[in-house]
Amino acid sequence: VVNSIGDRLDENTARAHIMNLNNSGALDAKTAKLMLCTISDIALRPVPVEHREAARASIFKQLLLTNIN
């Protein structure tokens, strides 16, 4: 999954990845919920809009590397 992310990631795509990983058992429910909060537009509000998708991709990759079972 990490290699498929790329340099930019919108919130809906990130959310779909997280839910798929949770449904497959690769992430537990608590971790999935924390990841969803972390990559949300609300959490990234301080980041300028034009940079949010790049920031989200970077954050999401690190979350995956540290949390996938």
PDB file of N, CA, C and O in Angstrom:
ATOM      1  N   VAL A   1       0.824  -1.198   0.000  1.00  0.00           N
ATOM      2  CA  VAL A   1       0.000   0.000   0.000  1.00  0.00           C
ATOM      3  C   VAL A   1       0.867   1.259   0.000  1.00  0.00           C
ATOM      4  O   VAL A   1       0.580   2.195  -0.723  1.00  0.00           O
ATOM      5  N   VAL A   2       1.938   1.262   0.776  1.00  0.00           N
ATOM      6  CA  VAL A   2       2.790   2.451   0.880  1.00  0.00           C
ATOM      7  C   VAL A   2       3.304   2.867  -0.491  1.00  0.00           C
ATOM      8  O   VAL A   2       3.287   4.053  -0.834  1.00  0.00           O
ATOM      9  N   ASN A   3       3.725   1.910  -1.299  1.00  0.00           N
ATOM     10  CA  ASN A   3       4.282   2.230  -2.614  1.00  0.00           C
ATOM     11  C   ASN A   3       3.238   2.772  -3.579  1.00  0.00           C
ATOM     12  O   ASN A   3       3.585   3.411  -4.567  1.00  0.00           O
ATOM     13  N   SER A   4       1.964   2.544  -3.309  1.00  0.00           N
ATOM     14  CA  SER A   4       0.911   3.017  -4.209  1.00  0.00           C
ATOM     15  C   SER A   4       0.439   4.427  -3.898  1.00  0.00           C
ATOM     16  O   SER A   4      -0.355   4.988  -4.644  1.00  0.00           O
ATOM     17  N   ILE A   5       0.927   5.035  -2.831  1.00  0.00           N
ATOM     18  CA  ILE A   5       0.412   6.329  -2.387  1.00  0.00           C
ATOM     19  C   ILE A   5       0.847   7.487  -3.283  1.00  0.00           C
ATOM     20  O   ILE A   5       0.055   8.319  -3.637  1.00  0.00           O
ATOM     21  N   GLY A   6       2.083   7.583  -3.649  1.00  0.00           N
ATOM     22  CA  GLY A   6       2.526   8.720  -4.455  1.00  0.00           C
ATOM     23  C   GLY A   6       2.828   9.938  -3.603  1.00  0.00           C
ATOM     24  O   GLY A   6       2.944   9.850  -2.384  1.00  0.00           O
ATOM     25  N   ASP A   7       2.928  11.101  -4.247  1.00  0.00           N
ATOM     26  CA  ASP A   7       3.316  12.340  -3.567  1.00  0.00           C
ATOM     27  C   ASP A   7       2.141  13.159  -3.053  1.00  0.00           C
ATOM     28  O   ASP A   7       2.333  14.116  -2.315  1.00  0.00           O
ATOM     29  N   ARG A   8       0.933  12.831  -3.499  1.00  0.00           N
ATOM     30  CA  ARG A   8      -0.251  13.577  -3.091  1.00  0.00           C
ATOM     31  C   ARG A   8      -1.358  12.584  -2.761  1.00  0.00           C
ATOM     32  O   ARG A   8      -1.455  11.531  -3.379  1.00  0.00           O
ATOM     33  N   LEU A   9      -2.201  12.938  -1.788  1.00  0.00           N
ATOM     34  CA  LEU A   9      -3.275  12.039  -1.366  1.00  0.00           C
ATOM     35  C   LEU A   9      -4.445  12.864  -0.845  1.00  0.00           C
ATOM     36  O   LEU A   9      -4.280  13.648   0.093  1.00  0.00           O
ATOM     37  N   ASP A  10      -5.610  12.692  -1.457  1.00  0.00           N
ATOM     38  CA  ASP A  10      -6.786  13.417  -0.967  1.00  0.00           C
ATOM     39  C   ASP A  10      -7.399  12.653   0.209  1.00  0.00           C
ATOM     40  O   ASP A  10      -7.119  11.477   0.432  1.00  0.00           O
ATOM     41  N   GLU A  11      -8.223  13.339   0.978  1.00  0.00           N
ATOM     42  CA  GLU A  11      -8.782  12.762   2.194  1.00  0.00           C
ATOM     43  C   GLU A  11      -9.639  11.529   1.912  1.00  0.00           C
ATOM     44  O   GLU A  11      -9.552  10.527   2.626  1.00  0.00           O
ATOM     45  N   ASN A  12     -10.460  11.567   0.875  1.00  0.00           N
ATOM     46  CA  ASN A  12     -11.340  10.433   0.582  1.00  0.00           C
ATOM     47  C   ASN A  12     -10.561   9.176   0.214  1.00  0.00           C
ATOM     48  O   ASN A  12     -10.921   8.072   0.632  1.00  0.00           O
ATOM     49  N   THR A  13      -9.506   9.320  -0.550  1.00  0.00           N
ATOM     50  CA  THR A  13      -8.684   8.166  -0.922  1.00  0.00           C
ATOM     51  C   THR A  13      -7.973   7.605   0.296  1.00  0.00           C
ATOM     52  O   THR A  13      -7.917   6.388   0.491  1.00  0.00           O
ATOM     53  N   ALA A  14      -7.442   8.472   1.135  1.00  0.00           N
ATOM     54  CA  ALA A  14      -6.777   8.029   2.362  1.00  0.00           C
ATOM     55  C   ALA A  14      -7.763   7.298   3.249  1.00  0.00           C
ATOM     56  O   ALA A  14      -7.457   6.230   3.809  1.00  0.00           O
ATOM     57  N   ARG A  15      -8.960   7.841   3.371  1.00  0.00           N
ATOM     58  CA  ARG A  15     -10.008   7.221   4.182  1.00  0.00           C
ATOM     59  C   ARG A  15     -10.341   5.825   3.646  1.00  0.00           C
ATOM     60  O   ARG A  15     -10.484   4.868   4.408  1.00  0.00           O
ATOM     61  N   ALA A  16     -10.435   5.688   2.328  1.00  0.00           N
ATOM     62  CA  ALA A  16     -10.741   4.389   1.722  1.00  0.00           C
ATOM     63  C   ALA A  16      -9.632   3.377   2.018  1.00  0.00           C
ATOM     64  O   ALA A  16      -9.913   2.217   2.343  1.00  0.00           O
ATOM     65  N   HIS A  17      -8.378   3.811   1.905  1.00  0.00           N
ATOM     66  CA  HIS A  17      -7.251   2.920   2.224  1.00  0.00           C
ATOM     67  C   HIS A  17      -7.333   2.442   3.677  1.00  0.00           C
ATOM     68  O   HIS A  17      -7.152   1.256   3.956  1.00  0.00           O
ATOM     69  N   ILE A  18      -7.586   3.369   4.580  1.00  0.00           N
ATOM     70  CA  ILE A  18      -7.645   3.030   6.007  1.00  0.00           C
ATOM     71  C   ILE A  18      -8.783   2.053   6.275  1.00  0.00           C
ATOM     72  O   ILE A  18      -8.600   1.060   6.990  1.00  0.00           O
ATOM     73  N   MET A  19      -9.945   2.309   5.715  1.00  0.00           N
ATOM     74  CA  MET A  19     -11.080   1.416   5.943  1.00  0.00           C
ATOM     75  C   MET A  19     -10.825   0.032   5.356  1.00  0.00           C
ATOM     76  O   MET A  19     -11.170  -0.982   5.972  1.00  0.00           O
ATOM     77  N   ASN A  20     -10.195  -0.035   4.195  1.00  0.00           N
ATOM     78  CA  ASN A  20      -9.853  -1.330   3.598  1.00  0.00           C
ATOM     79  C   ASN A  20      -8.866  -2.087   4.470  1.00  0.00           C
ATOM     80  O   ASN A  20      -8.997  -3.305   4.658  1.00  0.00           O
ATOM     81  N   LEU A  21      -7.871  -1.386   4.995  1.00  0.00           N
ATOM     82  CA  LEU A  21      -6.888  -2.030   5.875  1.00  0.00           C
ATOM     83  C   LEU A  21      -7.538  -2.512   7.167  1.00  0.00           C
ATOM     84  O   LEU A  21      -7.212  -3.590   7.674  1.00  0.00           O
ATOM     85  N   ASN A  22      -8.464  -1.743   7.681  1.00  0.00           N
ATOM     86  CA  ASN A  22      -9.187  -2.150   8.883  1.00  0.00           C
ATOM     87  C   ASN A  22     -10.060  -3.371   8.604  1.00  0.00           C
ATOM     88  O   ASN A  22     -10.049  -4.337   9.364  1.00  0.00           O
ATOM     89  N   ASN A  23     -10.783  -3.336   7.498  1.00  0.00           N
ATOM     90  CA  ASN A  23     -11.671  -4.452   7.154  1.00  0.00           C
ATOM     91  C   ASN A  23     -10.900  -5.737   6.877  1.00  0.00           C
ATOM     92  O   ASN A  23     -11.416  -6.832   7.121  1.00  0.00           O
ATOM     93  N   SER A  24      -9.668  -5.627   6.393  1.00  0.00           N
ATOM     94  CA  SER A  24      -8.857  -6.812   6.112  1.00  0.00           C
ATOM     95  C   SER A  24      -8.121  -7.322   7.350  1.00  0.00           C
ATOM     96  O   SER A  24      -7.486  -8.365   7.307  1.00  0.00           O
ATOM     97  N   GLY A  25      -8.172  -6.557   8.437  1.00  0.00           N
ATOM     98  CA  GLY A  25      -7.503  -6.966   9.670  1.00  0.00           C
ATOM     99  C   GLY A  25      -6.078  -6.465   9.805  1.00  0.00           C
ATOM    100  O   GLY A  25      -5.408  -6.762  10.790  1.00  0.00           O
ATOM    101  N   ALA A  26      -5.603  -5.691   8.838  1.00  0.00           N
ATOM    102  CA  ALA A  26      -4.238  -5.167   8.901  1.00  0.00           C
ATOM    103  C   ALA A  26      -4.125  -4.037   9.932  1.00  0.00           C
ATOM    104  O   ALA A  26      -3.035  -3.783  10.444  1.00  0.00           O
ATOM    105  N   LEU A  27      -5.236  -3.373  10.217  1.00  0.00           N
ATOM    106  CA  LEU A  27      -5.293  -2.325  11.240  1.00  0.00           C
ATOM    107  C   LEU A  27      -6.440  -2.638  12.188  1.00  0.00           C
ATOM    108  O   LEU A  27      -7.522  -3.016  11.736  1.00  0.00           O
ATOM    109  N   ASP A  28      -6.220  -2.438  13.483  1.00  0.00           N
ATOM    110  CA  ASP A  28      -7.333  -2.593  14.412  1.00  0.00           C
ATOM    111  C   ASP A  28      -8.185  -1.323  14.385  1.00  0.00           C
ATOM    112  O   ASP A  28      -7.788  -0.291  13.834  1.00  0.00           O
ATOM    113  N   ALA A  29      -9.373  -1.403  14.967  1.00  0.00           N
ATOM    114  CA  ALA A  29     -10.332  -0.292  14.901  1.00  0.00           C
ATOM    115  C   ALA A  29      -9.803   0.979  15.546  1.00  0.00           C
ATOM    116  O   ALA A  29      -9.991   2.074  15.020  1.00  0.00           O
ATOM    117  N   LYS A  30      -9.119   0.856  16.675  1.00  0.00           N
ATOM    118  CA  LYS A  30      -8.596   2.038  17.361  1.00  0.00           C
ATOM    119  C   LYS A  30      -7.531   2.738  16.517  1.00  0.00           C
ATOM    120  O   LYS A  30      -7.549   3.965  16.378  1.00  0.00           O
ATOM    121  N   THR A  31      -6.624   1.964  15.936  1.00  0.00           N
ATOM    122  CA  THR A  31      -5.578   2.539  15.093  1.00  0.00           C
ATOM    123  C   THR A  31      -6.186   3.199  13.863  1.00  0.00           C
ATOM    124  O   THR A  31      -5.781   4.300  13.472  1.00  0.00           O
ATOM    125  N   ALA A  32      -7.165   2.549  13.251  1.00  0.00           N
ATOM    126  CA  ALA A  32      -7.826   3.117  12.075  1.00  0.00           C
ATOM    127  C   ALA A  32      -8.474   4.456  12.420  1.00  0.00           C
ATOM    128  O   ALA A  32      -8.345   5.423  11.672  1.00  0.00           O
ATOM    129  N   LYS A  33      -9.137   4.521  13.562  1.00  0.00           N
ATOM    130  CA  LYS A  33      -9.802   5.767  13.976  1.00  0.00           C
ATOM    131  C   LYS A  33      -8.780   6.885  14.191  1.00  0.00           C
ATOM    132  O   LYS A  33      -8.988   8.026  13.764  1.00  0.00           O
ATOM    133  N   LEU A  34      -7.670   6.553  14.840  1.00  0.00           N
ATOM    134  CA  LEU A  34      -6.615   7.555  15.052  1.00  0.00           C
ATOM    135  C   LEU A  34      -6.030   8.029  13.725  1.00  0.00           C
ATOM    136  O   LEU A  34      -5.769   9.222  13.537  1.00  0.00           O
ATOM    137  N   MET A  35      -5.831   7.099  12.802  1.00  0.00           N
ATOM    138  CA  MET A  35      -5.289   7.470  11.494  1.00  0.00           C
ATOM    139  C   MET A  35      -6.269   8.364  10.742  1.00  0.00           C
ATOM    140  O   MET A  35      -5.856   9.330  10.095  1.00  0.00           O
ATOM    141  N   LEU A  36      -7.555   8.050  10.816  1.00  0.00           N
ATOM    142  CA  LEU A  36      -8.561   8.878  10.147  1.00  0.00           C
ATOM    143  C   LEU A  36      -8.530  10.311  10.681  1.00  0.00           C
ATOM    144  O   LEU A  36      -8.630  11.268   9.913  1.00  0.00           O
ATOM    145  N   CYS A  37      -8.396  10.443  11.978  1.00  0.00           N
ATOM    146  CA  CYS A  37      -8.319  11.783  12.581  1.00  0.00           C
ATOM    147  C   CYS A  37      -7.066  12.515  12.131  1.00  0.00           C
ATOM    148  O   CYS A  37      -7.101  13.720  11.863  1.00  0.00           O
ATOM    149  N   THR A  38      -5.971  11.801  12.040  1.00  0.00           N
ATOM    150  CA  THR A  38      -4.677  12.402  11.712  1.00  0.00           C
ATOM    151  C   THR A  38      -4.621  12.947  10.290  1.00  0.00           C
ATOM    152  O   THR A  38      -3.990  13.973  10.047  1.00  0.00           O
ATOM    153  N   ILE A  39      -5.288  12.279   9.348  1.00  0.00           N
ATOM    154  CA  ILE A  39      -5.192  12.685   7.942  1.00  0.00           C
ATOM    155  C   ILE A  39      -6.364  13.562   7.496  1.00  0.00           C
ATOM    156  O   ILE A  39      -6.455  13.932   6.335  1.00  0.00           O
ATOM    157  N   SER A  40      -7.233  13.929   8.424  1.00  0.00           N
ATOM    158  CA  SER A  40      -8.421  14.709   8.059  1.00  0.00           C
ATOM    159  C   SER A  40      -8.068  16.149   7.671  1.00  0.00           C
ATOM    160  O   SER A  40      -7.027  16.683   8.067  1.00  0.00           O
ATOM    161  N   ASP A  41      -8.950  16.758   6.897  1.00  0.00           N
ATOM    162  CA  ASP A  41      -8.774  18.175   6.530  1.00  0.00           C
ATOM    163  C   ASP A  41      -8.777  19.055   7.777  1.00  0.00           C
ATOM    164  O   ASP A  41      -8.079  20.068   7.821  1.00  0.00           O
ATOM    165  N   ILE A  42      -9.539  18.663   8.783  1.00  0.00           N
ATOM    166  CA  ILE A  42      -9.586  19.453  10.018  1.00  0.00           C
ATOM    167  C   ILE A  42      -8.226  19.433  10.706  1.00  0.00           C
ATOM    168  O   ILE A  42      -7.725  20.472  11.143  1.00  0.00           O
ATOM    169  N   ALA A  43      -7.600  18.259  10.787  1.00  0.00           N
ATOM    170  CA  ALA A  43      -6.285  18.157  11.415  1.00  0.00           C
ATOM    171  C   ALA A  43      -5.225  18.917  10.621  1.00  0.00           C
ATOM    172  O   ALA A  43      -4.279  19.458  11.194  1.00  0.00           O
ATOM    173  N   LEU A  44      -5.406  18.965   9.315  1.00  0.00           N
ATOM    174  CA  LEU A  44      -4.424  19.626   8.447  1.00  0.00           C
ATOM    175  C   LEU A  44      -4.799  21.081   8.136  1.00  0.00           C
ATOM    176  O   LEU A  44      -4.190  21.700   7.267  1.00  0.00           O
ATOM    177  N   ARG A  45      -5.758  21.621   8.852  1.00  0.00           N
ATOM    178  CA  ARG A  45      -6.205  23.000   8.619  1.00  0.00           C
ATOM    179  C   ARG A  45      -5.068  24.021   8.643  1.00  0.00           C
ATOM    180  O   ARG A  45      -5.066  24.952   7.832  1.00  0.00           O
ATOM    181  N   PRO A  46      -4.061  23.896   9.534  1.00  0.00           N
ATOM    182  CA  PRO A  46      -2.974  24.885   9.522  1.00  0.00           C
ATOM    183  C   PRO A  46      -2.096  24.829   8.261  1.00  0.00           C
ATOM    184  O   PRO A  46      -1.386  25.782   7.968  1.00  0.00           O
ATOM    185  N   VAL A  47      -2.169  23.732   7.538  1.00  0.00           N
ATOM    186  CA  VAL A  47      -1.364  23.584   6.318  1.00  0.00           C
ATOM    187  C   VAL A  47      -2.100  24.294   5.179  1.00  0.00           C
ATOM    188  O   VAL A  47      -3.299  24.079   4.989  1.00  0.00           O
ATOM    189  N   PRO A  48      -1.414  25.128   4.420  1.00  0.00           N
ATOM    190  CA  PRO A  48      -2.080  25.796   3.291  1.00  0.00           C
ATOM    191  C   PRO A  48      -2.738  24.766   2.359  1.00  0.00           C
ATOM    192  O   PRO A  48      -2.193  23.681   2.136  1.00  0.00           O
ATOM    193  N   VAL A  49      -3.909  25.095   1.838  1.00  0.00           N
ATOM    194  CA  VAL A  49      -4.701  24.173   1.021  1.00  0.00           C
ATOM    195  C   VAL A  49      -3.879  23.558  -0.108  1.00  0.00           C
ATOM    196  O   VAL A  49      -3.970  22.358  -0.368  1.00  0.00           O
ATOM    197  N   GLU A  50      -3.045  24.351  -0.735  1.00  0.00           N
ATOM    198  CA  GLU A  50      -2.269  23.848  -1.879  1.00  0.00           C
ATOM    199  C   GLU A  50      -1.205  22.828  -1.471  1.00  0.00           C
ATOM    200  O   GLU A  50      -0.637  22.152  -2.325  1.00  0.00           O
ATOM    201  N   HIS A  51      -0.946  22.684  -0.180  1.00  0.00           N
ATOM    202  CA  HIS A  51       0.062  21.734   0.302  1.00  0.00           C
ATOM    203  C   HIS A  51      -0.525  20.578   1.111  1.00  0.00           C
ATOM    204  O   HIS A  51       0.207  19.667   1.506  1.00  0.00           O
ATOM    205  N   ARG A  52      -1.818  20.591   1.335  1.00  0.00           N
ATOM    206  CA  ARG A  52      -2.442  19.575   2.201  1.00  0.00           C
ATOM    207  C   ARG A  52      -2.305  18.162   1.667  1.00  0.00           C
ATOM    208  O   ARG A  52      -2.024  17.232   2.421  1.00  0.00           O
ATOM    209  N   GLU A  53      -2.520  17.976   0.376  1.00  0.00           N
ATOM    210  CA  GLU A  53      -2.460  16.616  -0.167  1.00  0.00           C
ATOM    211  C   GLU A  53      -1.051  16.049  -0.101  1.00  0.00           C
ATOM    212  O   GLU A  53      -0.872  14.858   0.145  1.00  0.00           O
ATOM    213  N   ALA A  54      -0.052  16.884  -0.274  1.00  0.00           N
ATOM    214  CA  ALA A  54       1.335  16.420  -0.152  1.00  0.00           C
ATOM    215  C   ALA A  54       1.657  16.095   1.306  1.00  0.00           C
ATOM    216  O   ALA A  54       2.279  15.069   1.608  1.00  0.00           O
ATOM    217  N   ALA A  55       1.212  16.951   2.211  1.00  0.00           N
ATOM    218  CA  ALA A  55       1.433  16.700   3.644  1.00  0.00           C
ATOM    219  C   ALA A  55       0.709  15.430   4.068  1.00  0.00           C
ATOM    220  O   ALA A  55       1.262  14.596   4.797  1.00  0.00           O
ATOM    221  N   ARG A  56      -0.526  15.255   3.606  1.00  0.00           N
ATOM    222  CA  ARG A  56      -1.309  14.069   3.948  1.00  0.00           C
ATOM    223  C   ARG A  56      -0.625  12.801   3.438  1.00  0.00           C
ATOM    224  O   ARG A  56      -0.561  11.793   4.150  1.00  0.00           O
ATOM    225  N   ALA A  57      -0.106  12.820   2.230  1.00  0.00           N
ATOM    226  CA  ALA A  57       0.578  11.646   1.679  1.00  0.00           C
ATOM    227  C   ALA A  57       1.781  11.292   2.527  1.00  0.00           C
ATOM    228  O   ALA A  57       2.005  10.110   2.858  1.00  0.00           O
ATOM    229  N   SER A  58       2.562  12.270   2.898  1.00  0.00           N
ATOM    230  CA  SER A  58       3.750  12.032   3.711  1.00  0.00           C
ATOM    231  C   SER A  58       3.388  11.473   5.082  1.00  0.00           C
ATOM    232  O   SER A  58       3.969  10.487   5.551  1.00  0.00           O
ATOM    233  N   ILE A  59       2.414  12.087   5.730  1.00  0.00           N
ATOM    234  CA  ILE A  59       1.963  11.633   7.052  1.00  0.00           C
ATOM    235  C   ILE A  59       1.387  10.228   6.958  1.00  0.00           C
ATOM    236  O   ILE A  59       1.701   9.353   7.768  1.00  0.00           O
ATOM    237  N   PHE A  60       0.560   9.984   5.955  1.00  0.00           N
ATOM    238  CA  PHE A  60      -0.084   8.686   5.796  1.00  0.00           C
ATOM    239  C   PHE A  60       0.934   7.573   5.587  1.00  0.00           C
ATOM    240  O   PHE A  60       0.825   6.493   6.177  1.00  0.00           O
ATOM    241  N   LYS A  61       1.936   7.835   4.777  1.00  0.00           N
ATOM    242  CA  LYS A  61       3.000   6.824   4.566  1.00  0.00           C
ATOM    243  C   LYS A  61       3.695   6.481   5.867  1.00  0.00           C
ATOM    244  O   LYS A  61       3.944   5.307   6.157  1.00  0.00           O
ATOM    245  N   GLN A  62       4.001   7.482   6.669  1.00  0.00           N
ATOM    246  CA  GLN A  62       4.665   7.217   7.945  1.00  0.00           C
ATOM    247  C   GLN A  62       3.750   6.450   8.897  1.00  0.00           C
ATOM    248  O   GLN A  62       4.203   5.549   9.608  1.00  0.00           O
ATOM    249  N   LEU A  63       2.481   6.797   8.910  1.00  0.00           N
ATOM    250  CA  LEU A  63       1.521   6.063   9.738  1.00  0.00           C
ATOM    251  C   LEU A  63       1.461   4.597   9.319  1.00  0.00           C
ATOM    252  O   LEU A  63       1.421   3.693  10.157  1.00  0.00           O
ATOM    253  N   LEU A  64       1.424   4.358   8.017  1.00  0.00           N
ATOM    254  CA  LEU A  64       1.379   2.980   7.528  1.00  0.00           C
ATOM    255  C   LEU A  64       2.623   2.207   7.937  1.00  0.00           C
ATOM    256  O   LEU A  64       2.541   1.060   8.393  1.00  0.00           O
ATOM    257  N   LEU A  65       3.762   2.819   7.768  1.00  0.00           N
ATOM    258  CA  LEU A  65       5.023   2.136   8.097  1.00  0.00           C
ATOM    259  C   LEU A  65       5.126   1.775   9.567  1.00  0.00           C
ATOM    260  O   LEU A  65       5.754   0.774   9.923  1.00  0.00           O
ATOM    261  N   THR A  66       4.500   2.541  10.430  1.00  0.00           N
ATOM    262  CA  THR A  66       4.613   2.280  11.858  1.00  0.00           C
ATOM    263  C   THR A  66       3.441   1.503  12.442  1.00  0.00           C
ATOM    264  O   THR A  66       3.532   1.024  13.572  1.00  0.00           O
ATOM    265  N   ASN A  67       2.338   1.339  11.685  1.00  0.00           N
ATOM    266  CA  ASN A  67       1.145   0.743  12.276  1.00  0.00           C
ATOM    267  C   ASN A  67       0.596  -0.527  11.627  1.00  0.00           C
ATOM    268  O   ASN A  67      -0.251  -1.170  12.219  1.00  0.00           O
ATOM    269  N   ILE A  68       1.032  -0.862  10.457  1.00  0.00           N
ATOM    270  CA  ILE A  68       0.468  -2.063   9.820  1.00  0.00           C
ATOM    271  C   ILE A  68       0.986  -3.296  10.533  1.00  0.00           C
ATOM    272  O   ILE A  68       2.176  -3.440  10.765  1.00  0.00           O
ATOM    273  N   ASN A  69       0.043  -4.180  10.853  1.00  0.00           N
ATOM    274  CA  ASN A  69       0.395  -5.447  11.536  1.00  0.00           C
ATOM    275  C   ASN A  69       1.091  -6.397  10.591  1.00  0.00           C
ATOM    276  O   ASN A  69       0.784  -6.549   9.483  1.00  0.00           O
TER     277      ASN A  69
END
